[in-house]
Coordinates of C-alpha atoms in Angstrom, one line a residue:
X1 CA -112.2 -61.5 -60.4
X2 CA -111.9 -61.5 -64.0
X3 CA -110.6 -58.1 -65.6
X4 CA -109.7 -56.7 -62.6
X5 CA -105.8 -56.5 -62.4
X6 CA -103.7 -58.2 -59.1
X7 CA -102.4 -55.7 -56.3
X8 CA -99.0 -56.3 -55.7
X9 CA -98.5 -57.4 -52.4
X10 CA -97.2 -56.1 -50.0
X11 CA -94.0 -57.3 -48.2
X12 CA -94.6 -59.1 -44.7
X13 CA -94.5 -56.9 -41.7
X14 CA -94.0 -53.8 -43.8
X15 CA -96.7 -51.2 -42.4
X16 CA -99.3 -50.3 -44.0
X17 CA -99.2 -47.0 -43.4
X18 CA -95.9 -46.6 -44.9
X19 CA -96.1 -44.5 -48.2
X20 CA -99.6 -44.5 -48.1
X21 CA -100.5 -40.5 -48.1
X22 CA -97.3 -39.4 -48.8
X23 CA -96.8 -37.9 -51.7
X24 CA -92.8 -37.3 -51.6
X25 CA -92.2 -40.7 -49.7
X26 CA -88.2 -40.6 -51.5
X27 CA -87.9 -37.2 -50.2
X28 CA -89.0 -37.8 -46.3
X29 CA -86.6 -40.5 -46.3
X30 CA -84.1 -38.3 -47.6
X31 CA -84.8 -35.3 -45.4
X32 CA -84.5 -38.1 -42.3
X33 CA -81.1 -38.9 -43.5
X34 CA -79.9 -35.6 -44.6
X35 CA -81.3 -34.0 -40.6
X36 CA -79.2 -36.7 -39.2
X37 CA -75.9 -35.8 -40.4
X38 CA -76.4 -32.3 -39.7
X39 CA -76.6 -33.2 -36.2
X40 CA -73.4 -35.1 -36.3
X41 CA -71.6 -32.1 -38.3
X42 CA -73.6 -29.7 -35.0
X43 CA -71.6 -32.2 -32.2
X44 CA -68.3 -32.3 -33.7
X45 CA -68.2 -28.4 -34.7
X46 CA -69.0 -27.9 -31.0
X47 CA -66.6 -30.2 -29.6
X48 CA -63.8 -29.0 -31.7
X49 CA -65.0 -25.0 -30.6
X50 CA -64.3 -26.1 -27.0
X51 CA -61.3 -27.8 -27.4
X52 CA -59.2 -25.3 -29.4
X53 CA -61.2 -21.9 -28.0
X54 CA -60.5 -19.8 -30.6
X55 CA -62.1 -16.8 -28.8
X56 CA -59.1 -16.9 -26.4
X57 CA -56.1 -17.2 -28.6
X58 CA -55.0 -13.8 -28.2
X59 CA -54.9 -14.2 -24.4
X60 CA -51.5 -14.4 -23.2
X61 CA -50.7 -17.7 -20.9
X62 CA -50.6 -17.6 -18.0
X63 CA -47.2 -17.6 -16.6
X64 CA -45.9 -18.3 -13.0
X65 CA -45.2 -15.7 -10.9
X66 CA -41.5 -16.5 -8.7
X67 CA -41.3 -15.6 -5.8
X68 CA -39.9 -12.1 -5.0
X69 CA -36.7 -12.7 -2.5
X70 CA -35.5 -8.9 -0.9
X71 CA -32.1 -7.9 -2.3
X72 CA -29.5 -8.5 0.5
X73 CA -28.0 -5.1 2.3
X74 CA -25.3 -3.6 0.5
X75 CA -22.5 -3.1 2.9
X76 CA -21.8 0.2 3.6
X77 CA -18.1 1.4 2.0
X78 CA -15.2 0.9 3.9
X79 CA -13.2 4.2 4.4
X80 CA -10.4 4.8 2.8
X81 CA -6.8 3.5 4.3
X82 CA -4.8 6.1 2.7
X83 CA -4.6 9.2 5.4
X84 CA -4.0 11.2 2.1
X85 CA -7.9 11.4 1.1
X86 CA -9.0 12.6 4.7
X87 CA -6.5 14.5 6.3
X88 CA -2.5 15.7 5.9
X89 CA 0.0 13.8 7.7
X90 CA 1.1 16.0 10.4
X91 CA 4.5 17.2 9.8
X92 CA 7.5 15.6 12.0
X93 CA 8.4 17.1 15.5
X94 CA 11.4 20.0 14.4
X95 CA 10.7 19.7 10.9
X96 CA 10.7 23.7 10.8
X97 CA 13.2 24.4 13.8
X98 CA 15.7 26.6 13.3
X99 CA 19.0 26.6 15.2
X100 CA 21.4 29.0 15.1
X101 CA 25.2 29.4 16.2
X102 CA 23.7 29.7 20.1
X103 CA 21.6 26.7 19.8
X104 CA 23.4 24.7 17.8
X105 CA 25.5 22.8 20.6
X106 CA 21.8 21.9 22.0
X107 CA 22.0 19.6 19.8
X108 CA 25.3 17.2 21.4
X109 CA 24.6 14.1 23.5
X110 CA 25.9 14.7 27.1
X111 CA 28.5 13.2 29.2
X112 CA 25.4 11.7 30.9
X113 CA 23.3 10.1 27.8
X114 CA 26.5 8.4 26.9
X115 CA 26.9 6.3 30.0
X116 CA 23.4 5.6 30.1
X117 CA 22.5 4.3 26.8
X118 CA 26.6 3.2 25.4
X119 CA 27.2 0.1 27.1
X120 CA 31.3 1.6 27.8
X121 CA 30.2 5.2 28.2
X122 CA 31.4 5.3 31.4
X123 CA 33.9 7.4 32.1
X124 CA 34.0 9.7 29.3
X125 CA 35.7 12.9 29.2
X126 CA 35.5 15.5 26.4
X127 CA 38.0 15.6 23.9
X128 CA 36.9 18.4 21.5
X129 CA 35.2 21.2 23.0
X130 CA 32.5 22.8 20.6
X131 CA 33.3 25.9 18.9
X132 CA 36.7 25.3 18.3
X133 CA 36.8 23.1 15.2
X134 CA 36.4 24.4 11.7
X135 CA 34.2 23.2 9.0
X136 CA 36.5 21.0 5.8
X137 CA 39.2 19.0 5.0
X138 CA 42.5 19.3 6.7
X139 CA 44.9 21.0 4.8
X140 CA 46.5 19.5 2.0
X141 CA 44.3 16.3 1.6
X142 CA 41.6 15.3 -0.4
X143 CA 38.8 12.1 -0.5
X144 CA 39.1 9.6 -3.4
X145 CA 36.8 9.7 -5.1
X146 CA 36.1 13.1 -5.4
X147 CA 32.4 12.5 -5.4
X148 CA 32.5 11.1 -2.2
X149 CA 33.6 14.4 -0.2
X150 CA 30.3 14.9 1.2
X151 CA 30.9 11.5 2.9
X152 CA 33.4 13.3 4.7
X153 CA 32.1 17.2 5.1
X154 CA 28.4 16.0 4.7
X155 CA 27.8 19.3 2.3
X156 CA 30.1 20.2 -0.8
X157 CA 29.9 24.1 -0.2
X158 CA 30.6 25.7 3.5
X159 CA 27.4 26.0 6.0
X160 CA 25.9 28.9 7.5
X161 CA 27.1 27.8 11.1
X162 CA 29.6 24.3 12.4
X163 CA 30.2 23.2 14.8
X164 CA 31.7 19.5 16.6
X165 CA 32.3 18.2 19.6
X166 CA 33.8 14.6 21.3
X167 CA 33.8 12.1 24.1
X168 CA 36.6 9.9 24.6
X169 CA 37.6 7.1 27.2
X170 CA 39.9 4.2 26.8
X171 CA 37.5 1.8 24.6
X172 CA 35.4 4.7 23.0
X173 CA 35.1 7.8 21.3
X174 CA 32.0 9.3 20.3
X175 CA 32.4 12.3 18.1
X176 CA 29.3 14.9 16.6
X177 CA 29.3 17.5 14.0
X178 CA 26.6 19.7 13.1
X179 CA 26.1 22.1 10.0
X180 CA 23.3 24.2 9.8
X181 CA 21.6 25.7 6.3
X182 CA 19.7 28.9 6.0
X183 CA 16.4 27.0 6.3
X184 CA 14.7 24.0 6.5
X185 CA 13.9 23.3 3.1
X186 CA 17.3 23.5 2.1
X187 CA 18.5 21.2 4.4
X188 CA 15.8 18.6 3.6
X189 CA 17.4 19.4 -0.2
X190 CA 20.9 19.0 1.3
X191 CA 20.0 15.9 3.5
X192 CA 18.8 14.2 0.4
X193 CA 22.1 14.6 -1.5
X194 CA 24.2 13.5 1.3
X195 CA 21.9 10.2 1.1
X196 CA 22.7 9.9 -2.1
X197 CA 26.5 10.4 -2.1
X198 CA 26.4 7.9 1.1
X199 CA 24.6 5.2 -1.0
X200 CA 26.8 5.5 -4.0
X201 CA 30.1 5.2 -1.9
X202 CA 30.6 1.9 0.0
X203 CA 34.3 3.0 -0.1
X204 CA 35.8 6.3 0.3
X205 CA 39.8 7.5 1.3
X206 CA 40.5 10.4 2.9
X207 CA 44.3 11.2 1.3
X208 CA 47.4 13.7 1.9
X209 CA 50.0 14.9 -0.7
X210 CA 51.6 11.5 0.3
X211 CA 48.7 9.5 -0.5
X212 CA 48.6 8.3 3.1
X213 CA 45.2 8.9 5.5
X214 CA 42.4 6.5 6.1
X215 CA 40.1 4.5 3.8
X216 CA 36.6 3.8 5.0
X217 CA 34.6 0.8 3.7
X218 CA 30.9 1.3 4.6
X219 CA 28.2 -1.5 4.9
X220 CA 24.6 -0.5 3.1
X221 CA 23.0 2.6 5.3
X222 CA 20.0 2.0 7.4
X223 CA 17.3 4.1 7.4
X224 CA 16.2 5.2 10.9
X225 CA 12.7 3.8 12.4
X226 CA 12.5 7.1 15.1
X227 CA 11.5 10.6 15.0
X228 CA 13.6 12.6 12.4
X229 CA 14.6 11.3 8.8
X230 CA 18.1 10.0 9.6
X231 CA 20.4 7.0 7.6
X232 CA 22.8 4.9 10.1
X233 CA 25.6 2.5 8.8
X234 CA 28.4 0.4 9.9
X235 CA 32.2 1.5 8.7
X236 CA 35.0 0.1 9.0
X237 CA 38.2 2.5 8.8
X238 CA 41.9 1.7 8.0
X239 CA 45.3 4.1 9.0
X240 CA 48.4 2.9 8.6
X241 CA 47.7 -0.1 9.0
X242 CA 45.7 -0.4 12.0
X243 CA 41.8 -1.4 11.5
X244 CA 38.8 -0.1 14.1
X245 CA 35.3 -0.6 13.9
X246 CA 32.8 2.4 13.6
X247 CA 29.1 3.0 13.8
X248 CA 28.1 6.6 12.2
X249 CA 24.6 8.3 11.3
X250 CA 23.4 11.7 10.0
X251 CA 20.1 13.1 11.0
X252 CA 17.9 16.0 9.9
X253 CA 16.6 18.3 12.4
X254 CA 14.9 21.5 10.8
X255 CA 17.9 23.8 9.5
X256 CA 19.8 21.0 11.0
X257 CA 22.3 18.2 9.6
X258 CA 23.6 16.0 12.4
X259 CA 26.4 13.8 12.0
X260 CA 27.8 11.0 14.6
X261 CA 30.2 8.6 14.6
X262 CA 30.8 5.8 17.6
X263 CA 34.3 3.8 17.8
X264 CA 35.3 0.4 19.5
X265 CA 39.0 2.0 20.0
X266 CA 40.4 -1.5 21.1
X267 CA 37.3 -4.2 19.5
X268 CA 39.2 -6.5 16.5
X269 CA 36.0 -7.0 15.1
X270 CA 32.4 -6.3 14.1
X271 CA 30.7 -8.4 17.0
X272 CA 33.5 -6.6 19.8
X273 CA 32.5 -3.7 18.6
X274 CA 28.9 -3.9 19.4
X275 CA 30.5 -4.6 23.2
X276 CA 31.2 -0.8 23.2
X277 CA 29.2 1.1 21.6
X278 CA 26.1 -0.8 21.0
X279 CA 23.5 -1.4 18.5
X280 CA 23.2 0.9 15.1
X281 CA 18.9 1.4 16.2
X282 CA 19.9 2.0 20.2
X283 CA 22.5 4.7 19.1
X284 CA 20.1 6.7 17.2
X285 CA 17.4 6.4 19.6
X286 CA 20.1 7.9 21.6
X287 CA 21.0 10.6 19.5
X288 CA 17.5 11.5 18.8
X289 CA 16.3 11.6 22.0
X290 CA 19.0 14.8 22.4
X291 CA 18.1 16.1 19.3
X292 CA 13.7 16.1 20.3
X293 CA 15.0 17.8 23.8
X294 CA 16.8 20.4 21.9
X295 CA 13.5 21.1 19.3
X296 CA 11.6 21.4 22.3
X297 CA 14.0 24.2 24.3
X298 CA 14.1 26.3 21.5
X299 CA 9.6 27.3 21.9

């Protein structure tokens, strides 16, 4: 035993086998450690590849797709209301007659449409028989104002053919003129000035050298609602002192001005009036009704 050094001793339950052999025991353990974190770096490099998926970041994401609902039907377009953008507005019945001094009477209400449609027609007799009147003023008098004359002759300058005519009872007297121009267009131009001067004279005189006659005062005209452009209007006229009630119109019939006047003789008032001679709207139907018959005789 002597001269022989001691072996260490080995620690209990320690293998024997442990570095016996190995010449780079240090580095084995080493190598052990080092080959287990590079399996933990492995895992966690491929857990965080297939979480974040880098390969498809430049895929776009998917997004939902609505539904596609079909457009509603567009209504078709209405047509147009204005007659204008379609068609012309056919001309009014006689808007181109032409009368002349023959066919101008044609024109006059009758005996007959007076006791039909003038509620004291009855019984009329003719007072003025046509052609023997003459177109103007009487002599020696004048209207005041002077731009009211037309209220009076209907036209400023004499027409191309006149004519008048009247019916008179005891309550009544019904009383037509008619002028005629050389065509239609200028009486549509004449018609329109006479609708002027009526507008712009609610009262009118009709005065001799003496300054005597008879003053009208003229309610607002009416345009007519019937075939032909016409204007209607109450008046009420004063002579001498004595006060009747009136209902007058002009209508335009081709070449034709037409001018009528209807007076309660005996009515004291607006309302009496209307007793004899009716409505404003029942006397132009009236008038009119004439006037269409004598468009009609003249084709």
């Amino acid at each position: 035993m002597s001269g022989t050094a001691p072996q260490p001793s080995r620690a209990p339950g320690t293998p024997e086998t442990d570095d016996a052999g190995d010449d780079f025991p240090d580095l084995r353990r080493r190598g052990a450690r080092g080959g287990w974190w590079l399996l933990v770096v492995v895992v966690v490099a491929v857990v965080v590849l297939l979480v974040t998926q880098p390969w498809a970041g430049d895929e776009p994401v998917p997004v939902p797709t609505p539904s596609v609902v079909p457009d509603a039907p567009t209504p078709e377009t209405e047509p147009s209301a204005d007659p204008s953008a379609s068609s012309t507005a056919a001309p009014a019945p006689g808007a181109g007659a032409v009368f002349d001094a023959a066919t101008a009477p044609s024109l006059f209400v009758t005996a007959t449409d007076l006791e039909n449609d003038v509620p004291a027609g009855a019984g009329v007799t003719r007072s003025v028989e046509p052609g023997t009147s003459a177109w103007g003023l009487p002599a020696g008098t004048s209207v005041d104002p002077s731009s009211c004359t037309a209220a009076v002759t209907v036209l400023e300058a004499p027409p191309s053919v006149y004519d008048a005519t009247s019916w008179v009872n005891d309550e009544l007297r019904f009383q037509q003129d008619v002028v005629l121009l050389p065509d239609a267009q200028t009486a549509r131009e004449a018609f329109r000035a006479l609708v002027t001067v009526v507008d712009e004279c609610p009262r009118y005189a009709l005065v001799d050298a003496a300054g005597e006659g008879t003053t009208w005062t003229a309610e607002p005209a009416l345009e007519g609602q019937s075939v032909f452009p016409a204007i209607v209007q109450d008046v009420t006229a004063q002579t001498a002192g004595d006060t009747t009630q009136q209902t007058t119109g002009h209508v335009l019939v081709g070449n034709a001005i037409l001018t009528w006047t209807a007076t309660a003789l005996t009515a004291g008032d607006r309302e009496a009036a209307r007793a004899v001679v009716g409505q404003p709207e029942d006397l132009t139907v009236m008038v009119e009704e004439r006037a269409l018959a004598a468009v009609r005789a003249l084709t």
